[in-house]
mmCIF file of C-alpha atoms and ligand atoms in Angstrom:
data_model
loop_
_atom_site.group_PDB
_atom_site.id
_atom_site.type_symbol
_atom_site.label_atom_id
_atom_site.label_comp_id
_atom_site.label_asym_id
_atom_site.label_seq_id
_atom_site.Cartn_x
_atom_site.Cartn_y
_atom_site.Cartn_z
ATOM 1 C CA MET Y 1 186.085 62.138 21.388
ATOM 2 C CA ALA Y 2 187.529 64.549 19.243
ATOM 3 C CA MET Y 3 187.287 65.334 15.073
ATOM 4 C CA LEU Y 4 189.980 66.227 12.503
ATOM 5 C CA GLY Y 5 189.614 69.869 12.101
ATOM 6 C CA SER Y 6 192.380 70.545 9.458
ATOM 7 C CA ALA Y 7 195.338 68.787 8.014
ATOM 8 C CA ASP Y 8 198.775 70.454 6.366
ATOM 9 C CA THR Y 9 201.473 68.430 5.339
ATOM 10 C CA PHE Y 10 204.796 70.163 3.530
ATOM 11 C CA ILE Y 11 208.251 69.199 3.069
ATOM 12 C CA VAL Y 12 210.842 71.858 4.515
ATOM 13 C CA ASP Y 13 214.343 71.946 2.959
ATOM 14 C CA VAL Y 14 217.156 73.094 5.616
ATOM 15 C CA PRO Y 15 220.688 73.122 4.538
ATOM 16 C CA THR Y 16 223.341 71.142 6.391
ATOM 17 C CA ILE Y 17 226.324 73.071 8.437
ATOM 18 C CA ARG Y 18 228.787 70.826 6.628
ATOM 19 C CA PRO Y 19 228.598 68.265 3.799
ATOM 20 C CA HIS Y 20 227.691 64.949 5.699
ATOM 21 C CA VAL Y 21 229.076 62.187 3.876
ATOM 22 C CA LEU Y 22 227.489 58.791 4.388
ATOM 23 C CA ALA Y 23 227.945 55.545 2.163
ATOM 24 C CA MET Y 24 225.056 55.738 -0.289
ATOM 25 C CA ALA Y 25 224.708 59.744 -0.112
ATOM 26 C CA THR Y 26 226.196 62.995 0.693
ATOM 27 C CA MET Y 27 224.050 65.401 2.142
ATOM 28 C CA HIS Y 28 223.862 69.445 1.723
ATOM 29 C CA SER Y 29 220.445 69.849 3.074
ATOM 30 C CA GLN Y 30 217.827 67.736 4.908
ATOM 31 C CA ALA Y 31 214.445 67.298 3.764
ATOM 32 C CA MET Y 32 211.792 66.851 6.456
ATOM 33 C CA VAL Y 33 207.561 66.428 5.856
ATOM 34 C CA ILE Y 34 205.944 68.084 8.679
ATOM 35 C CA VAL Y 35 202.409 67.337 9.055
ATOM 36 C CA ARG Y 36 199.997 69.949 11.280
ATOM 37 C CA LEU Y 37 196.796 68.199 12.269
ATOM 38 C CA THR Y 38 194.072 70.431 14.260
ATOM 39 C CA ASP Y 39 191.191 68.773 16.034
ATOM 40 C CA GLY Y 40 187.732 70.162 16.038
ATOM 41 C CA GLU Y 41 188.664 72.328 19.227
ATOM 42 C CA GLY Y 42 191.723 73.948 17.711
ATOM 43 C CA ILE Y 43 194.188 71.828 19.370
ATOM 44 C CA GLU Y 44 197.352 71.618 17.067
ATOM 45 C CA GLY Y 45 199.541 68.479 17.103
ATOM 46 C CA VAL Y 46 202.764 68.164 14.936
ATOM 47 C CA GLY Y 47 204.792 65.105 13.409
ATOM 48 C CA GLU Y 48 207.673 64.927 11.121
ATOM 49 C CA GLY Y 49 208.581 61.985 8.394
ATOM 50 C CA THR Y 50 212.207 62.299 7.311
ATOM 51 C CA THR Y 51 214.628 60.013 5.532
ATOM 52 C CA ILE Y 52 217.956 60.231 4.415
ATOM 53 C CA GLY Y 53 219.437 61.178 0.844
ATOM 54 C CA GLY Y 54 216.159 60.816 -0.955
ATOM 55 C CA LEU Y 55 215.483 57.195 -1.636
ATOM 56 C CA SER Y 56 219.205 56.282 -0.991
ATOM 57 C CA TYR Y 57 218.371 54.967 2.498
ATOM 58 C CA GLY Y 58 215.002 53.475 2.366
ATOM 59 C CA GLU Y 59 211.955 52.584 0.492
ATOM 60 C CA GLU Y 60 210.363 56.070 1.255
ATOM 61 C CA SER Y 61 210.984 59.236 -0.125
ATOM 62 C CA PRO Y 62 210.243 63.111 1.335
ATOM 63 C CA GLU Y 63 207.679 63.269 -1.765
ATOM 64 C CA SER Y 64 205.897 59.557 -1.058
ATOM 65 C CA ILE Y 65 205.908 60.326 2.600
ATOM 66 C CA LYS Y 66 203.680 63.599 1.903
ATOM 67 C CA SER Y 67 201.745 61.983 -0.780
ATOM 68 C CA ALA Y 68 200.654 58.977 1.542
ATOM 69 C CA ILE Y 69 199.636 61.264 4.065
ATOM 70 C CA ASP Y 70 197.668 63.727 1.708
ATOM 71 C CA THR Y 71 195.805 61.008 -0.401
ATOM 72 C CA TYR Y 72 195.553 57.747 1.768
ATOM 73 C CA ILE Y 73 196.006 58.373 5.270
ATOM 74 C CA VAL Y 74 194.072 62.140 6.310
ATOM 75 C CA PRO Y 75 191.037 60.316 4.244
ATOM 76 C CA VAL Y 76 191.026 57.667 7.373
ATOM 77 C CA LEU Y 77 191.728 60.226 10.034
ATOM 78 C CA GLU Y 78 188.533 61.915 8.934
ATOM 79 C CA THR Y 79 186.503 58.968 9.971
ATOM 80 C CA CYS Y 80 187.868 58.370 13.364
ATOM 81 C CA ASP Y 81 187.860 59.785 16.813
ATOM 82 C CA ILE Y 82 191.320 60.686 16.674
ATOM 83 C CA ALA Y 83 191.511 61.567 20.526
ATOM 84 C CA ARG Y 84 191.815 57.395 20.490
ATOM 85 C CA VAL Y 85 195.213 57.296 19.114
ATOM 86 C CA GLY Y 86 195.696 53.669 19.308
ATOM 87 C CA ALA Y 87 192.639 52.804 17.602
ATOM 88 C CA THR Y 88 192.992 55.497 15.163
ATOM 89 C CA MET Y 89 196.517 53.835 14.015
ATOM 90 C CA ALA Y 90 195.110 50.547 13.984
ATOM 91 C CA LYS Y 91 192.432 51.813 11.452
ATOM 92 C CA VAL Y 92 195.281 53.397 9.425
ATOM 93 C CA ALA Y 93 197.249 50.276 9.376
ATOM 94 C CA ARG Y 94 194.398 48.458 8.143
ATOM 95 C CA CYS Y 95 193.811 50.630 5.231
ATOM 96 C CA VAL Y 96 197.509 51.533 4.212
ATOM 97 C CA ARG Y 97 200.576 49.076 4.072
ATOM 98 C CA GLY Y 98 203.965 49.826 4.722
ATOM 99 C CA ASN Y 99 204.771 53.309 4.672
ATOM 100 C CA HIS Y 100 206.137 53.223 8.246
ATOM 101 C CA PHE Y 101 207.403 57.127 8.168
ATOM 102 C CA ALA Y 102 204.427 58.566 6.758
ATOM 103 C CA LYS Y 103 202.578 56.560 9.615
ATOM 104 C CA CYS Y 104 204.968 57.554 12.413
ATOM 105 C CA ALA Y 105 204.611 61.180 11.137
ATOM 106 C CA VAL Y 106 200.865 61.085 11.673
ATOM 107 C CA GLU Y 107 201.164 59.094 15.043
ATOM 108 C CA THR Y 108 203.100 61.898 16.258
ATOM 109 C CA ALA Y 109 201.382 64.623 15.647
ATOM 110 C CA LEU Y 110 197.856 62.683 16.887
ATOM 111 C CA LEU Y 111 199.998 62.183 20.016
ATOM 112 C CA ASP Y 112 201.202 65.530 20.439
ATOM 113 C CA MET Y 113 197.641 66.537 20.614
ATOM 114 C CA ALA Y 114 196.480 63.628 23.018
ATOM 115 C CA GLY Y 115 199.122 64.821 25.299
ATOM 116 C CA LYS Y 116 197.605 68.822 25.129
ATOM 117 C CA ARG Y 117 194.471 67.512 25.827
ATOM 118 C CA LEU Y 118 195.428 65.318 28.599
ATOM 119 C CA GLY Y 119 198.085 68.173 29.758
ATOM 120 C CA ILE Y 120 200.881 65.525 30.168
ATOM 121 C CA PRO Y 121 203.817 64.654 27.871
ATOM 122 C CA VAL Y 122 203.808 62.206 25.081
ATOM 123 C CA SER Y 123 206.461 60.057 27.053
ATOM 124 C CA GLU Y 124 203.641 59.580 29.673
ATOM 125 C CA LEU Y 125 201.219 58.053 27.030
ATOM 126 C CA ILE Y 126 204.347 55.464 25.863
ATOM 127 C CA GLY Y 127 204.618 52.198 27.471
ATOM 128 C CA ARG Y 128 205.066 52.351 30.994
ATOM 129 C CA GLY Y 129 205.605 56.308 30.905
ATOM 130 C CA ARG Y 130 208.898 58.162 31.770
ATOM 131 C CA VAL Y 131 212.003 57.002 33.338
ATOM 132 C CA ARG Y 132 214.395 59.852 32.537
ATOM 133 C CA ASP Y 133 214.509 63.434 31.733
ATOM 134 C CA THR Y 134 217.641 63.657 29.738
ATOM 135 C CA LEU Y 135 219.337 61.237 27.042
ATOM 136 C CA PRO Y 136 223.367 61.073 26.178
ATOM 137 C CA VAL Y 137 223.875 62.212 22.621
ATOM 138 C CA ALA Y 138 226.367 60.961 19.955
ATOM 139 C CA TRP Y 139 227.273 63.281 17.100
ATOM 140 C CA THR Y 140 228.317 61.599 13.745
ATOM 141 C CA LEU Y 141 231.804 62.663 12.203
ATOM 142 C CA ALA Y 142 231.194 62.346 8.679
ATOM 143 C CA SER Y 143 232.698 65.356 6.919
ATOM 144 C CA GLY Y 144 234.556 62.736 4.735
ATOM 145 C CA ASP Y 145 238.288 63.894 6.036
ATOM 146 C CA THR Y 146 240.248 62.362 9.073
ATOM 147 C CA VAL Y 147 242.028 65.457 10.091
ATOM 148 C CA ARG Y 148 238.664 67.673 10.035
ATOM 149 C CA ASP Y 149 236.505 64.827 12.013
ATOM 150 C CA ILE Y 150 239.590 64.879 14.933
ATOM 151 C CA ALA Y 151 239.206 68.401 14.788
ATOM 152 C CA GLU Y 152 235.239 68.526 15.083
ATOM 153 C CA GLY Y 153 235.689 65.809 17.960
ATOM 154 C CA GLU Y 154 238.055 67.859 19.585
ATOM 155 C CA LYS Y 155 235.525 70.967 19.475
ATOM 156 C CA MET Y 156 232.414 68.608 20.723
ATOM 157 C CA LEU Y 157 234.290 67.374 23.617
ATOM 158 C CA ASP Y 158 235.351 70.946 24.821
ATOM 159 C CA LEU Y 159 232.025 72.144 24.440
ATOM 160 C CA ALA Y 160 230.796 69.379 26.623
ATOM 161 C CA ARG Y 161 228.207 68.659 23.611
ATOM 162 C CA HIS Y 162 229.232 64.947 22.912
ATOM 163 C CA ARG Y 163 231.324 62.141 23.813
ATOM 164 C CA ILE Y 164 230.339 59.344 21.594
ATOM 165 C CA PHE Y 165 231.186 59.884 18.299
ATOM 166 C CA LYS Y 166 229.680 57.667 15.140
ATOM 167 C CA LEU Y 167 231.793 57.436 11.925
ATOM 168 C CA LYS Y 168 230.128 56.638 8.816
ATOM 169 C CA ILE Y 169 232.148 54.312 6.851
ATOM 170 C CA GLY Y 170 231.947 51.781 4.086
ATOM 171 C CA LYS Y 171 232.600 53.823 0.640
ATOM 172 C CA ARG Y 172 236.234 53.367 0.612
ATOM 173 C CA ASP Y 173 238.684 50.186 0.734
ATOM 174 C CA VAL Y 174 237.973 48.326 4.676
ATOM 175 C CA ARG Y 175 242.009 49.017 5.173
ATOM 176 C CA ASP Y 176 241.481 52.667 4.309
ATOM 177 C CA ASP Y 177 238.384 52.787 6.188
ATOM 178 C CA VAL Y 178 239.966 51.158 9.385
ATOM 179 C CA ALA Y 179 242.863 53.563 9.222
ATOM 180 C CA HIS Y 180 240.571 56.345 9.365
ATOM 181 C CA VAL Y 181 238.741 55.373 12.463
ATOM 182 C CA GLY Y 182 241.943 54.139 13.892
ATOM 183 C CA ALA Y 183 243.483 57.578 13.574
ATOM 184 C CA ILE Y 184 240.229 59.336 15.286
ATOM 185 C CA CYS Y 185 240.215 56.223 18.215
ATOM 186 C CA LYS Y 186 243.867 57.146 18.554
ATOM 187 C CA ALA Y 187 243.346 61.122 18.923
ATOM 188 C CA LEU Y 188 240.268 61.099 21.313
ATOM 189 C CA GLY Y 189 241.381 58.325 23.276
ATOM 190 C CA SER Y 190 239.392 57.292 26.571
ATOM 191 C CA ARG Y 191 237.712 60.455 26.286
ATOM 192 C CA ALA Y 192 235.171 59.100 24.021
ATOM 193 C CA SER Y 193 233.529 56.263 22.647
ATOM 194 C CA VAL Y 194 234.057 55.635 18.752
ATOM 195 C CA ARG Y 195 231.781 53.666 16.760
ATOM 196 C CA VAL Y 196 230.965 53.148 12.871
ATOM 197 C CA ASP Y 197 228.115 52.816 10.419
ATOM 198 C CA VAL Y 198 228.382 51.053 7.388
ATOM 199 C CA ASN Y 199 225.046 51.447 6.527
ATOM 200 C CA GLN Y 200 224.917 47.930 4.621
ATOM 201 C CA ASN Y 201 228.027 48.369 2.703
ATOM 202 C CA TRP Y 202 229.783 45.483 3.075
ATOM 203 C CA SER Y 203 229.905 42.320 1.835
ATOM 204 C CA GLU Y 204 230.088 39.328 4.635
ATOM 205 C CA ALA Y 205 233.725 38.566 3.906
ATOM 206 C CA GLN Y 206 234.386 42.673 4.119
ATOM 207 C CA ALA Y 207 232.368 42.881 7.548
ATOM 208 C CA LYS Y 208 234.571 39.556 8.877
ATOM 209 C CA LEU Y 209 237.834 41.563 8.281
ATOM 210 C CA GLY Y 210 236.577 44.943 8.821
ATOM 211 C CA MET Y 211 235.212 44.007 12.460
ATOM 212 C CA ALA Y 212 238.128 42.207 13.592
ATOM 213 C CA MET Y 213 240.301 45.057 12.614
ATOM 214 C CA LEU Y 214 238.179 47.824 13.983
ATOM 215 C CA HIS Y 215 237.725 45.974 17.375
ATOM 216 C CA ASP Y 216 241.904 46.491 17.379
ATOM 217 C CA VAL Y 217 241.633 49.733 16.640
ATOM 218 C CA GLY Y 218 239.256 50.383 19.638
ATOM 219 C CA CYS Y 219 235.923 50.970 17.895
ATOM 220 C CA ASP Y 220 233.298 49.927 20.509
ATOM 221 C CA LEU Y 221 230.329 49.140 17.880
ATOM 222 C CA VAL Y 222 229.694 48.421 14.513
ATOM 223 C CA GLU Y 223 226.229 49.115 12.782
ATOM 224 C CA GLN Y 224 224.817 47.178 10.136
ATOM 225 C CA PRO Y 225 227.924 46.039 8.494
ATOM 226 C CA ILE Y 226 225.980 44.220 6.013
ATOM 227 C CA ALA Y 227 222.619 44.045 4.016
ATOM 228 C CA GLY Y 228 219.896 44.131 6.622
ATOM 229 C CA ASP Y 229 218.099 41.314 5.263
ATOM 230 C CA ASP Y 230 220.923 38.882 5.672
ATOM 231 C CA LEU Y 231 220.047 37.988 9.135
ATOM 232 C CA ALA Y 232 222.144 34.287 8.611
ATOM 233 C CA ALA Y 233 225.461 36.680 8.208
ATOM 234 C CA MET Y 234 224.581 38.941 10.760
ATOM 235 C CA ALA Y 235 224.047 36.327 13.287
ATOM 236 C CA ARG Y 236 227.412 34.468 12.363
ATOM 237 C CA LEU Y 237 229.029 37.910 12.427
ATOM 238 C CA THR Y 238 227.520 38.338 15.845
ATOM 239 C CA THR Y 239 228.918 34.940 16.927
ATOM 240 C CA ALA Y 240 232.488 35.187 15.678
ATOM 241 C CA GLN Y 241 233.226 38.955 16.138
ATOM 242 C CA ALA Y 242 234.441 40.647 19.349
ATOM 243 C CA ALA Y 243 232.790 43.964 18.171
ATOM 244 C CA PRO Y 244 229.151 44.393 19.032
ATOM 245 C CA LEU Y 245 226.912 44.362 15.740
ATOM 246 C CA MET Y 246 224.078 46.877 15.697
ATOM 247 C CA ALA Y 247 220.888 46.250 13.814
ATOM 248 C CA ASP Y 248 219.513 49.408 11.530
ATOM 249 C CA GLU Y 249 218.383 48.926 8.336
ATOM 250 C CA ALA Y 250 217.156 45.433 9.358
ATOM 251 C CA LEU Y 251 214.832 46.722 12.169
ATOM 252 C CA HIS Y 252 211.194 47.786 10.685
ATOM 253 C CA GLY Y 253 209.076 47.129 13.788
ATOM 254 C CA PRO Y 254 208.024 44.778 16.027
ATOM 255 C CA ARG Y 255 208.200 41.577 13.846
ATOM 256 C CA SER Y 256 211.671 42.057 12.481
ATOM 257 C CA ALA Y 257 212.982 42.981 16.009
ATOM 258 C CA LEU Y 258 211.728 39.291 17.167
ATOM 259 C CA ARG Y 259 212.906 37.478 14.016
ATOM 260 C CA ILE Y 260 216.763 39.364 14.397
ATOM 261 C CA ALA Y 261 216.422 38.396 18.147
ATOM 262 C CA SER Y 262 215.581 34.687 17.672
ATOM 263 C CA ALA Y 263 218.111 34.425 14.726
ATOM 264 C CA GLY Y 264 220.840 36.024 17.500
ATOM 265 C CA ALA Y 265 221.717 38.587 14.616
ATOM 266 C CA ALA Y 266 222.579 41.696 16.637
ATOM 267 C CA GLY Y 267 223.738 42.494 19.990
ATOM 268 C CA VAL Y 268 222.476 45.872 20.084
ATOM 269 C CA PHE Y 269 219.221 47.416 18.299
ATOM 270 C CA ALA Y 270 219.187 51.188 17.233
ATOM 271 C CA LEU Y 271 215.489 52.250 17.762
ATOM 272 C CA LYS Y 272 214.132 54.166 15.437
ATOM 273 C CA ILE Y 273 210.584 55.649 15.373
ATOM 274 C CA ALA Y 274 209.756 55.828 12.084
ATOM 275 C CA GLN Y 275 211.412 52.998 10.767
ATOM 276 C CA SER Y 276 209.666 51.133 13.534
ATOM 277 C CA GLY Y 277 206.410 52.446 12.096
ATOM 278 C CA GLY Y 278 205.435 54.781 14.670
ATOM 279 C CA LEU Y 279 206.461 55.592 18.604
ATOM 280 C CA PHE Y 280 204.121 52.610 19.798
ATOM 281 C CA ALA Y 281 206.143 50.353 17.539
ATOM 282 C CA ALA Y 282 209.873 51.646 18.583
ATOM 283 C CA ALA Y 283 208.772 51.159 21.779
ATOM 284 C CA GLU Y 284 207.559 47.516 21.333
ATOM 285 C CA VAL Y 285 211.007 46.982 19.635
ATOM 286 C CA ALA Y 286 212.641 48.303 23.036
ATOM 287 C CA ALA Y 287 210.561 45.673 24.676
ATOM 288 C CA ILE Y 288 211.475 42.731 22.520
ATOM 289 C CA GLY Y 289 215.441 44.012 22.884
ATOM 290 C CA THR Y 290 215.291 44.164 26.359
ATOM 291 C CA ALA Y 291 213.355 40.754 26.896
ATOM 292 C CA ALA Y 292 216.111 39.189 24.604
ATOM 293 C CA GLY Y 293 219.155 40.748 26.189
ATOM 294 C CA ILE Y 294 219.970 42.840 23.524
ATOM 295 C CA GLY Y 295 221.573 46.534 24.245
ATOM 296 C CA LEU Y 296 219.282 49.322 23.257
ATOM 297 C CA TYR Y 297 220.666 52.845 21.239
ATOM 298 C CA GLY Y 298 218.290 55.741 20.311
ATOM 299 C CA GLY Y 299 218.781 55.917 16.825
ATOM 300 C CA THR Y 300 217.856 59.056 14.363
ATOM 301 C CA MET Y 301 217.158 59.334 10.996
ATOM 302 C CA LEU Y 302 218.580 62.868 11.223
ATOM 303 C CA GLU Y 303 215.307 64.358 11.737
ATOM 304 C CA GLY Y 304 214.755 68.251 13.023
ATOM 305 C CA GLY Y 305 213.284 68.895 16.256
ATOM 306 C CA VAL Y 306 209.806 67.723 15.713
ATOM 307 C CA GLY Y 307 211.284 64.013 14.975
ATOM 308 C CA THR Y 308 214.064 64.327 17.480
ATOM 309 C CA ILE Y 309 211.409 65.335 20.245
ATOM 310 C CA ALA Y 310 208.881 62.437 19.388
ATOM 311 C CA SER Y 311 211.958 60.029 19.181
ATOM 312 C CA ALA Y 312 213.305 61.480 22.562
ATOM 313 C CA HIS Y 313 209.860 60.795 24.190
ATOM 314 C CA VAL Y 314 209.748 57.349 23.197
ATOM 315 C CA PHE Y 315 213.870 56.784 24.449
ATOM 316 C CA ALA Y 316 212.659 58.565 27.893
ATOM 317 C CA THR Y 317 210.613 55.325 28.778
ATOM 318 C CA VAL Y 318 213.511 52.637 27.759
ATOM 319 C CA PRO Y 319 214.397 51.393 31.259
ATOM 320 C CA GLU Y 320 218.001 50.559 29.999
ATOM 321 C CA LEU Y 321 219.555 52.641 27.322
ATOM 322 C CA ALA Y 322 223.005 51.596 27.322
ATOM 323 C CA TRP Y 323 224.617 52.787 24.519
ATOM 324 C CA GLY Y 324 223.040 56.137 24.689
ATOM 325 C CA THR Y 325 221.201 57.886 21.801
ATOM 326 C CA GLU Y 326 222.133 59.940 18.611
ATOM 327 C CA LEU Y 327 219.668 62.715 18.592
ATOM 328 C CA PHE Y 328 221.945 65.150 17.286
ATOM 329 C CA GLY Y 329 219.908 65.888 14.251
ATOM 330 C CA PRO Y 330 219.081 69.450 14.929
ATOM 331 C CA LEU Y 331 222.314 70.496 15.370
ATOM 332 C CA LEU Y 332 223.594 69.259 11.922
ATOM 333 C CA GLN Y 333 220.929 71.969 10.158
ATOM 334 C CA VAL Y 334 221.761 75.692 10.144
ATOM 335 C CA GLU Y 335 218.792 76.825 11.616
ATOM 336 C CA GLU Y 336 216.226 74.582 14.185
ATOM 337 C CA ILE Y 337 212.166 75.328 12.940
ATOM 338 C CA LEU Y 338 211.150 75.639 16.479
ATOM 339 C CA SER Y 339 209.824 78.455 18.421
ATOM 340 C CA GLN Y 340 212.533 77.946 21.587
ATOM 341 C CA PRO Y 341 215.953 75.967 21.106
ATOM 342 C CA LEU Y 342 216.094 72.451 22.250
ATOM 343 C CA GLY Y 343 218.151 71.731 25.592
ATOM 344 C CA TYR Y 344 221.663 70.447 24.332
ATOM 345 C CA ALA Y 345 224.030 70.205 27.367
ATOM 346 C CA ASP Y 346 226.471 68.502 29.330
ATOM 347 C CA PHE Y 347 226.517 65.701 26.559
ATOM 348 C CA SER Y 348 222.706 65.489 26.899
ATOM 349 C CA LEU Y 349 219.528 66.250 25.399
ATOM 350 C CA ALA Y 350 216.655 67.385 27.633
ATOM 351 C CA VAL Y 351 213.575 65.929 27.220
ATOM 352 C CA PRO Y 352 210.956 68.652 27.311
ATOM 353 C CA THR Y 353 208.118 68.347 30.034
ATOM 354 C CA GLY Y 354 205.414 70.371 28.707
ATOM 355 C CA PRO Y 355 202.082 68.899 27.468
ATOM 356 C CA GLY Y 356 202.522 66.817 24.422
ATOM 357 C CA LEU Y 357 205.960 66.940 22.635
ATOM 358 C CA GLY Y 358 206.508 70.068 24.834
ATOM 359 C CA ILE Y 359 208.008 72.045 21.789
ATOM 360 C CA ALA Y 360 206.434 74.535 18.798
ATOM 361 C CA LEU Y 361 207.277 74.925 15.272
ATOM 362 C CA ASP Y 362 208.496 78.910 14.818
ATOM 363 C CA ASP Y 363 206.227 79.744 11.510
ATOM 364 C CA ASP Y 364 208.737 82.343 10.363
ATOM 365 C CA LYS Y 365 211.249 79.859 9.906
ATOM 366 C CA VAL Y 366 208.837 77.223 8.367
ATOM 367 C CA ALA Y 367 207.614 79.829 6.128
ATOM 368 C CA PHE Y 368 210.941 80.217 4.859
ATOM 369 C CA PHE Y 369 212.274 76.932 4.374
ATOM 370 C CA ARG Y 370 209.161 75.241 3.220
ATOM 371 C CA ARG Y 371 209.562 73.747 -0.131
ATOM 372 C CA ASP Y 372 206.243 75.225 -1.696
ATOM 373 C CA ARG Y 373 207.204 78.873 -0.457
ATOM 374 C CA THR Y 374 205.669 81.426 -2.256
ATOM 375 C CA ALA Y 375 207.337 84.402 -0.863
ATOM 376 C CA PRO Y 376 211.190 85.047 -2.234
ATOM 377 C CA LEU Y 377 214.089 83.823 -0.110
ATOM 378 C CA PHE Y 378 215.726 87.243 0.501
ATOM 379 C CA HIS Y 379 213.971 90.487 0.790
HETATM 380 C C1 LIG I 1 221.736 55.893 10.084
HETATM 381 O O1 LIG I 1 221.918 55.072 9.329
HETATM 382 O O2 LIG I 1 222.037 55.387 11.400
HETATM 383 C C2 LIG I 1 222.221 58.280 11.628
HETATM 384 C C3 LIG I 1 223.162 59.310 12.274
HETATM 385 C C4 LIG I 1 223.812 59.791 10.698
HETATM 386 O O3 LIG I 1 224.895 60.410 10.633
HETATM 387 O O4 LIG I 1 222.982 59.143 9.866
HETATM 388 C C5 LIG I 1 221.998 58.338 10.675
HETATM 389 C C6 LIG I 1 221.844 57.494 9.670
HETATM 390 MG MG1 LIG I 2 222.739 53.672 10.724
#
């Protein structure tokens, strides 16, 4: 039995190492909602709710995530035995509809605490438990410039940091985008797997042309080429195109996963803890994908260290992760807000082995990047 002691929810804004150009927004910094909970014994749990480009990616913004947690979710937690994470989140679900990112942040913090109480990593609290200790990690080449992207890809290969690259396209004419992808495929050759993410920006006709041309230039995977709610068109593309289609924005948890699988509307699922509505729900999406013969990929909302490691604990439990992961979010930021750096080496991320998430926030860095900080930025 554990009762809620305290709750603190705040936004941190951390600049990115370079502009990150996506079809719907160009990022210069990342806004992360961090929730810090303690129980009556003083055990702390942290969670993160992070989206991309304000409201340009999805229906929750950093500000709405914080307000949903503070105004509607924390009062529910105050009535629960928060040691029972499943029962607590079921009660939250009865009181709060939608708001998947906010729920994921809270569920992460509860699982972090539960793992610490039990002395086991969060991955052992998910599904059948951990099956791997490291995860392959992709990098997104999205500087907006082909030559710079190739140089960045070469650097990542030299550093043995990444050999899977995702290119963000969909902003320009289809043929211009394909020329950009083709140039990168040619430069990196068989040393890398090159994939694209269109973030829903094509029509079905553009996707037909684009997916065929992308396959011809050596692109391995096409993520969410068209609107995520157009399952019939996604199914037509999945059937007709040689390049596999990966569902991302179409996936909002187990029910949408089942609908996509039943419609034959994707060959690959991008698993995302926040979009799914939490770590348990993401594991259920993975189970539906596996049962349907759909390939799995560990996706990101470009979270910082907390959300990245929460995702890593879930992805570490997935028996077959054929497409790897893209858990590089912290590397896109100028600073990690954690007390210990994450273990990126040999094209992979190490999944922490300590109790709970196995990570801790760095209080000075958090104070520095908090949006509501009171101290001056430079002293
Ligand atoms: C998305 O749409 O998948 C993941 C990597 C990246 O660069 O952006 C994201 C979001
Ligand atoms: Mg995507």
